[in-house]
XYZ file of C-alpha atoms in Angstrom:
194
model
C -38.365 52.249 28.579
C -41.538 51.767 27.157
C -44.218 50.998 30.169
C -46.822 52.782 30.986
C -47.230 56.174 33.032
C -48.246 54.752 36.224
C -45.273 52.821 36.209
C -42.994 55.420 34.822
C -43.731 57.542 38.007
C -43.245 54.851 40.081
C -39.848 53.879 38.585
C -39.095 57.438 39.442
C -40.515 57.695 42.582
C -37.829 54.408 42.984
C -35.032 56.085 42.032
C -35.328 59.519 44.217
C -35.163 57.146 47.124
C -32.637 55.418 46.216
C -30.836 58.753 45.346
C -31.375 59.952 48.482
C -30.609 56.738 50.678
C -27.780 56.805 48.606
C -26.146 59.213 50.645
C -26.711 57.729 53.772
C -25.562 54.554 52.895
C -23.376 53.264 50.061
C -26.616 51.180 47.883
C -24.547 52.530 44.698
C -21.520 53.476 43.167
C -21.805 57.259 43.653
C -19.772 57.178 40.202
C -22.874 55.544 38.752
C -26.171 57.963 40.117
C -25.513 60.404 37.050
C -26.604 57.576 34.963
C -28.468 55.359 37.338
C -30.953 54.579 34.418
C -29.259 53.135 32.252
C -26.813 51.644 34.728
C -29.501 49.780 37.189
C -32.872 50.765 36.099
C -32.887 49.852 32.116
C -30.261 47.161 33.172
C -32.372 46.078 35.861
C -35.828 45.922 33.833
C -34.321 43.937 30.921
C -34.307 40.450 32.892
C -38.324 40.928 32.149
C -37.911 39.727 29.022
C -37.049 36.313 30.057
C -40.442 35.837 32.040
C -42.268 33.521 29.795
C -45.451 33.476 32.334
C -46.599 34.655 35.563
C -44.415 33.256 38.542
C -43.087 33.139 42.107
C -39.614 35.442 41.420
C -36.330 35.363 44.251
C -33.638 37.962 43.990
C -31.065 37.240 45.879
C -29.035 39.963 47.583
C -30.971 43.099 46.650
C -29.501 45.689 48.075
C -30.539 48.422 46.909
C -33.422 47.150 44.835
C -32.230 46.229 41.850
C -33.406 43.772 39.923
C -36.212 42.618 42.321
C -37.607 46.277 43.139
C -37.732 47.116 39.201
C -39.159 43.539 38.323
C -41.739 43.907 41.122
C -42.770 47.485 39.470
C -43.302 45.677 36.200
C -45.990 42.958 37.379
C -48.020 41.771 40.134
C -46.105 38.670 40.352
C -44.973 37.397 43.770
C -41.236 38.591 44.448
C -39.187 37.414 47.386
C -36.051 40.149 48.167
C -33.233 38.222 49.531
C -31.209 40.743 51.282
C -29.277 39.964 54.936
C -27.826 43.442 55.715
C -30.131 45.076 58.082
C -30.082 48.590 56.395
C -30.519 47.403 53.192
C -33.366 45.243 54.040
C -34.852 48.410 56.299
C -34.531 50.326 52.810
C -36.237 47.507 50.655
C -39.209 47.389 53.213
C -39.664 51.335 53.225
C -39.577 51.470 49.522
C -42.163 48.465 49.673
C -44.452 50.792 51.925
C -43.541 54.202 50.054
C -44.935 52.514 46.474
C -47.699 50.087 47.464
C -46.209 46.805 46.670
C -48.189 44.159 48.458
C -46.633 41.069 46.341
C -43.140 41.800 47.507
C -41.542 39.536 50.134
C -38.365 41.215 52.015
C -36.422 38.590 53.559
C -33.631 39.885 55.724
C -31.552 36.370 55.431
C -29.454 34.811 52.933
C -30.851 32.747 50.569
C -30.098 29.281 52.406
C -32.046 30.392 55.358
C -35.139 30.861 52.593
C -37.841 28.321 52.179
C -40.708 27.420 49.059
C -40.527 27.162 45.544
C -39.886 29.563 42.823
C -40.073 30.059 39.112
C -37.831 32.684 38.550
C -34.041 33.688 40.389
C -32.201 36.269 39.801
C -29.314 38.036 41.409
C -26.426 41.315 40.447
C -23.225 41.281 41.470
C -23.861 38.789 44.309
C -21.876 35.616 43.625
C -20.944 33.264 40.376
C -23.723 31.725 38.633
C -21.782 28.261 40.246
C -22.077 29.788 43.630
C -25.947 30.415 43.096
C -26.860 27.510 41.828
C -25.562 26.077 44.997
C -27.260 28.581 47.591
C -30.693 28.370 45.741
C -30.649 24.633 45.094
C -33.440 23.859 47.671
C -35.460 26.809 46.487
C -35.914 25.829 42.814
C -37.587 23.083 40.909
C -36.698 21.829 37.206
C -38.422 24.315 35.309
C -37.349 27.520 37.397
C -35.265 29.773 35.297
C -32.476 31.731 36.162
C -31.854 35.186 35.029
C -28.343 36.343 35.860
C -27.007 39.283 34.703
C -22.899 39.154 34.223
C -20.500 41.659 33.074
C -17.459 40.479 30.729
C -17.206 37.261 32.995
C -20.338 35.642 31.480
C -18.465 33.583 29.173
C -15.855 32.127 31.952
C -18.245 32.093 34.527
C -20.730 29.603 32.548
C -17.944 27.163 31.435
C -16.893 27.048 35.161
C -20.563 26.353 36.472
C -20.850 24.106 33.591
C -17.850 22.013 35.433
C -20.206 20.945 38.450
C -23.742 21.713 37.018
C -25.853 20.843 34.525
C -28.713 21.784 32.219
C -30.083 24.119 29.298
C -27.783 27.294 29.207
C -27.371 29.927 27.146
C -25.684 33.464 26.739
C -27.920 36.487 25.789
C -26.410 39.811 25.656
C -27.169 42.407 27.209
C -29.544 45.382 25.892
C -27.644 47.866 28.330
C -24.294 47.013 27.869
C -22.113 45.445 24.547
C -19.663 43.979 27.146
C -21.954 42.488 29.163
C -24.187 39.419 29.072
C -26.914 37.343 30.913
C -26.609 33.748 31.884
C -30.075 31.815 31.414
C -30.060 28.613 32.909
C -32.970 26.205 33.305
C -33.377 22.342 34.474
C -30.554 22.992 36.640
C -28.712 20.203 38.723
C -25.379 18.910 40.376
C -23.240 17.015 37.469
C -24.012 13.350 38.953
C -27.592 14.016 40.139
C -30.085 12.334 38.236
Protein backbone atom coordinates (compact mmCIF):
# COMPACT_ATOMS: atom_id res chain seq x y z
CA UNK A 1 0.00 0.00 0.00
CA UNK A 2 1.28 3.13 -0.95
CA UNK A 3 0.33 5.87 1.94
CA UNK A 4 2.40 7.58 3.79
CA UNK A 5 4.55 6.64 7.01
CA UNK A 6 2.39 8.10 9.54
CA UNK A 7 -0.26 6.09 8.31
CA UNK A 8 1.71 3.00 7.65
CA UNK A 9 2.44 2.84 11.48
CA UNK A 10 -0.85 3.41 12.27
CA UNK A 11 -2.24 0.66 9.98
CA UNK A 12 0.15 -1.41 11.98
CA UNK A 13 -0.44 -0.22 15.17
CA UNK A 14 -4.31 -1.44 13.85
CA UNK A 15 -3.47 -4.66 13.15
CA UNK A 16 -1.38 -5.73 16.49
CA UNK A 17 -4.63 -4.99 18.22
CA UNK A 18 -6.59 -6.65 16.32
CA UNK A 19 -4.05 -9.59 16.49
CA UNK A 20 -4.15 -9.58 19.89
CA UNK A 21 -8.03 -9.06 20.55
CA UNK A 22 -8.10 -11.68 18.22
CA UNK A 23 -7.48 -14.13 20.71
CA UNK A 24 -9.82 -13.07 23.10
CA UNK A 25 -12.53 -12.90 20.91
CA UNK A 26 -13.21 -14.40 17.48
CA UNK A 27 -12.94 -10.59 15.24
CA UNK A 28 -11.21 -12.99 12.51
CA UNK A 29 -10.84 -16.14 10.97
CA UNK A 30 -7.75 -17.33 12.89
CA UNK A 31 -7.10 -19.15 9.38
CA UNK A 32 -6.80 -15.65 7.95
CA UNK A 33 -4.18 -13.55 10.65
CA UNK A 34 -1.09 -15.07 8.67
CA UNK A 35 -2.23 -12.96 5.88
CA UNK A 36 -4.43 -10.40 7.52
CA UNK A 37 -3.02 -7.78 4.97
CA UNK A 38 -3.93 -8.78 2.17
CA UNK A 39 -7.06 -10.48 3.46
CA UNK A 40 -8.71 -7.30 5.45
CA UNK A 41 -6.26 -4.56 5.38
CA UNK A 42 -5.38 -4.16 1.41
CA UNK A 43 -9.00 -5.56 0.92
CA UNK A 44 -10.28 -3.21 3.31
CA UNK A 45 -8.38 0.05 1.98
CA UNK A 46 -9.37 -0.55 -1.67
CA UNK A 47 -13.13 0.76 -1.20
CA UNK A 48 -11.02 4.29 -1.03
CA UNK A 49 -10.89 4.40 -4.40
CA UNK A 50 -14.49 4.91 -4.89
CA UNK A 51 -14.53 8.21 -2.70
CA UNK A 52 -14.92 10.80 -5.32
CA UNK A 53 -14.90 13.73 -2.50
CA UNK A 54 -14.84 14.31 1.08
CA UNK A 55 -18.00 12.81 2.91
CA UNK A 56 -20.03 11.60 5.89
CA UNK A 57 -19.01 7.52 5.56
CA UNK A 58 -21.39 4.49 7.56
CA UNK A 59 -20.03 1.01 7.86
CA UNK A 60 -22.31 -1.10 8.89
CA UNK A 61 -21.42 -4.04 11.13
CA UNK A 62 -17.73 -3.45 11.79
CA UNK A 63 -16.64 -5.81 13.82
CA UNK A 64 -13.50 -5.90 13.96
CA UNK A 65 -12.71 -2.73 12.07
CA UNK A 66 -12.67 -3.45 8.80
CA UNK A 67 -13.54 -1.41 6.31
CA UNK A 68 -14.52 1.61 8.53
CA UNK A 69 -11.30 1.48 10.88
CA UNK A 70 -8.92 1.31 7.63
CA UNK A 71 -11.08 4.01 5.72
CA UNK A 72 -11.02 6.22 8.83
CA UNK A 73 -6.97 5.81 8.85
CA UNK A 74 -6.96 7.02 5.28
CA UNK A 75 -8.80 10.54 5.77
CA UNK A 76 -10.23 12.85 8.17
CA UNK A 77 -13.60 12.28 6.88
CA UNK A 78 -16.47 11.69 9.32
CA UNK A 79 -17.05 7.78 9.77
CA UNK A 80 -19.96 6.32 11.67
CA UNK A 81 -19.07 2.36 12.89
CA UNK A 82 -22.23 0.49 12.94
CA UNK A 83 -21.54 -2.36 15.15
CA UNK A 84 -24.37 -3.87 17.87
CA UNK A 85 -22.27 -6.56 19.65
CA UNK A 86 -21.06 -5.08 22.81
CA UNK A 87 -17.43 -6.46 22.59
CA UNK A 88 -16.95 -5.57 19.30
CA UNK A 89 -18.13 -2.12 19.72
CA UNK A 90 -15.88 -1.99 23.22
CA UNK A 91 -12.94 -2.99 20.72
CA UNK A 92 -13.83 -0.32 17.97
CA UNK A 93 -13.95 2.45 20.75
CA UNK A 94 -10.48 1.35 22.32
CA UNK A 95 -8.87 1.25 18.99
CA UNK A 96 -10.56 4.79 18.42
CA UNK A 97 -8.74 5.99 21.73
CA UNK A 98 -5.41 3.85 21.16
CA UNK A 99 -4.87 5.82 17.49
CA UNK A 100 -6.36 9.30 17.93
CA UNK A 101 -9.32 9.19 15.72
CA UNK A 102 -11.59 12.02 16.68
CA UNK A 103 -13.86 11.79 13.33
CA UNK A 104 -14.94 8.28 14.09
CA UNK A 105 -18.49 7.65 15.36
CA UNK A 106 -18.95 4.06 17.18
CA UNK A 107 -22.48 3.26 17.28
CA UNK A 108 -23.25 0.17 19.28
CA UNK A 109 -26.81 -0.39 17.34
CA UNK A 110 -27.82 -1.71 14.13
CA UNK A 111 -28.10 0.39 11.43
CA UNK A 112 -32.04 1.02 11.67
CA UNK A 113 -31.64 2.36 15.10
CA UNK A 114 -29.03 5.06 13.27
CA UNK A 115 -30.06 8.54 12.38
CA UNK A 116 -28.54 11.55 9.67
CA UNK A 117 -27.37 11.51 6.34
CA UNK A 118 -24.45 10.02 4.66
CA UNK A 119 -22.44 10.03 1.50
CA UNK A 120 -20.77 6.96 1.61
CA UNK A 121 -22.00 3.06 3.03
CA UNK A 122 -20.23 0.37 3.17
CA UNK A 123 -20.40 -2.99 4.82
CA UNK A 124 -18.25 -6.91 4.71
CA UNK A 125 -19.81 -9.86 5.10
CA UNK A 126 -22.86 -8.33 6.85
CA UNK A 127 -25.94 -8.94 4.70
CA UNK A 128 -26.91 -8.87 0.70
CA UNK A 129 -26.52 -5.70 -1.01
CA UNK A 130 -30.78 -6.17 -1.17
CA UNK A 131 -30.78 -6.51 2.54
CA UNK A 132 -28.69 -3.17 2.93
CA UNK A 133 -30.30 -1.20 0.83
CA UNK A 134 -33.26 -1.88 2.96
CA UNK A 135 -31.63 -1.29 6.55
CA UNK A 136 -29.85 1.97 5.35
CA UNK A 137 -32.75 3.37 3.34
CA UNK A 138 -33.49 6.23 5.86
CA UNK A 139 -29.82 6.96 6.23
CA UNK A 140 -28.97 7.79 2.59
CA UNK A 141 -29.92 10.41 0.09
CA UNK A 142 -29.75 10.10 -3.90
CA UNK A 143 -26.28 10.75 -4.41
CA UNK A 144 -24.81 8.51 -1.47
CA UNK A 145 -22.78 5.73 -2.88
CA UNK A 146 -22.45 2.40 -1.81
CA UNK A 147 -19.29 0.51 -1.64
CA UNK A 148 -19.88 -3.19 -1.03
CA UNK A 149 -17.39 -5.54 -1.20
CA UNK A 150 -18.73 -9.28 -2.36
CA UNK A 151 -16.98 -12.45 -2.86
CA UNK A 152 -18.07 -14.78 -5.94
CA UNK A 153 -21.80 -13.80 -5.14
CA UNK A 154 -21.45 -10.27 -6.61
CA UNK A 155 -22.88 -11.19 -9.80
CA UNK A 156 -26.16 -13.06 -8.25
CA UNK A 157 -26.42 -10.86 -5.52
CA UNK A 158 -26.84 -7.59 -7.85
CA UNK A 159 -29.40 -9.22 -10.25
CA UNK A 160 -31.40 -10.17 -7.07
CA UNK A 161 -31.25 -6.53 -5.53
CA UNK A 162 -31.86 -5.38 -8.96
CA UNK A 163 -35.42 -7.35 -8.57
CA UNK A 164 -36.74 -4.79 -5.83
CA UNK A 165 -34.28 -1.81 -6.26
CA UNK A 166 -33.25 0.49 -8.51
CA UNK A 167 -30.51 2.79 -9.79
CA UNK A 168 -26.87 3.18 -11.34
CA UNK A 169 -24.95 -0.17 -10.60
CA UNK A 170 -22.03 -1.55 -11.55
CA UNK A 171 -19.47 -4.46 -10.87
CA UNK A 172 -15.76 -3.55 -10.22
CA UNK A 173 -13.43 -6.22 -9.34
CA UNK A 174 -11.62 -6.53 -6.82
CA UNK A 175 -7.74 -5.48 -6.50
CA UNK A 176 -7.32 -8.21 -3.66
CA UNK A 177 -9.01 -10.97 -4.95
CA UNK A 178 -9.72 -12.35 -8.93
CA UNK A 179 -12.87 -14.07 -7.52
CA UNK A 180 -14.17 -11.40 -5.87
CA UNK A 181 -15.94 -8.15 -6.74
CA UNK A 182 -17.50 -4.85 -5.40
CA UNK A 183 -21.03 -3.76 -5.92
CA UNK A 184 -21.26 0.19 -6.51
CA UNK A 185 -24.58 1.40 -6.35
CA UNK A 186 -25.76 5.01 -6.42
CA UNK A 187 -29.35 6.86 -6.75
CA UNK A 188 -30.68 3.98 -5.00
CA UNK A 189 -34.53 3.34 -4.46
CA UNK A 190 -37.45 0.75 -3.99
CA UNK A 191 -38.59 -0.47 -7.71
CA UNK A 192 -42.03 1.64 -7.61
CA UNK A 193 -40.71 4.68 -5.69
CA UNK A 194 -40.47 7.64 -7.65
Amino acid sequence: MDVPRETSERLEQFVALVVAENERQNLVAPASIRDIWARHVEDSAQLFRFRSKPGRWLDIGSGAGFPGIVLALLSDDPITLAEPRRLRADFLETIKQALGLGHVTIARSKASALTGRFDYVTARAVASASQLFAMTAHLVHGGTLFILPKGRSAQSELAAAQAAWQGVFRLEQSLTSDEAAIIVAQHVRRRGNR
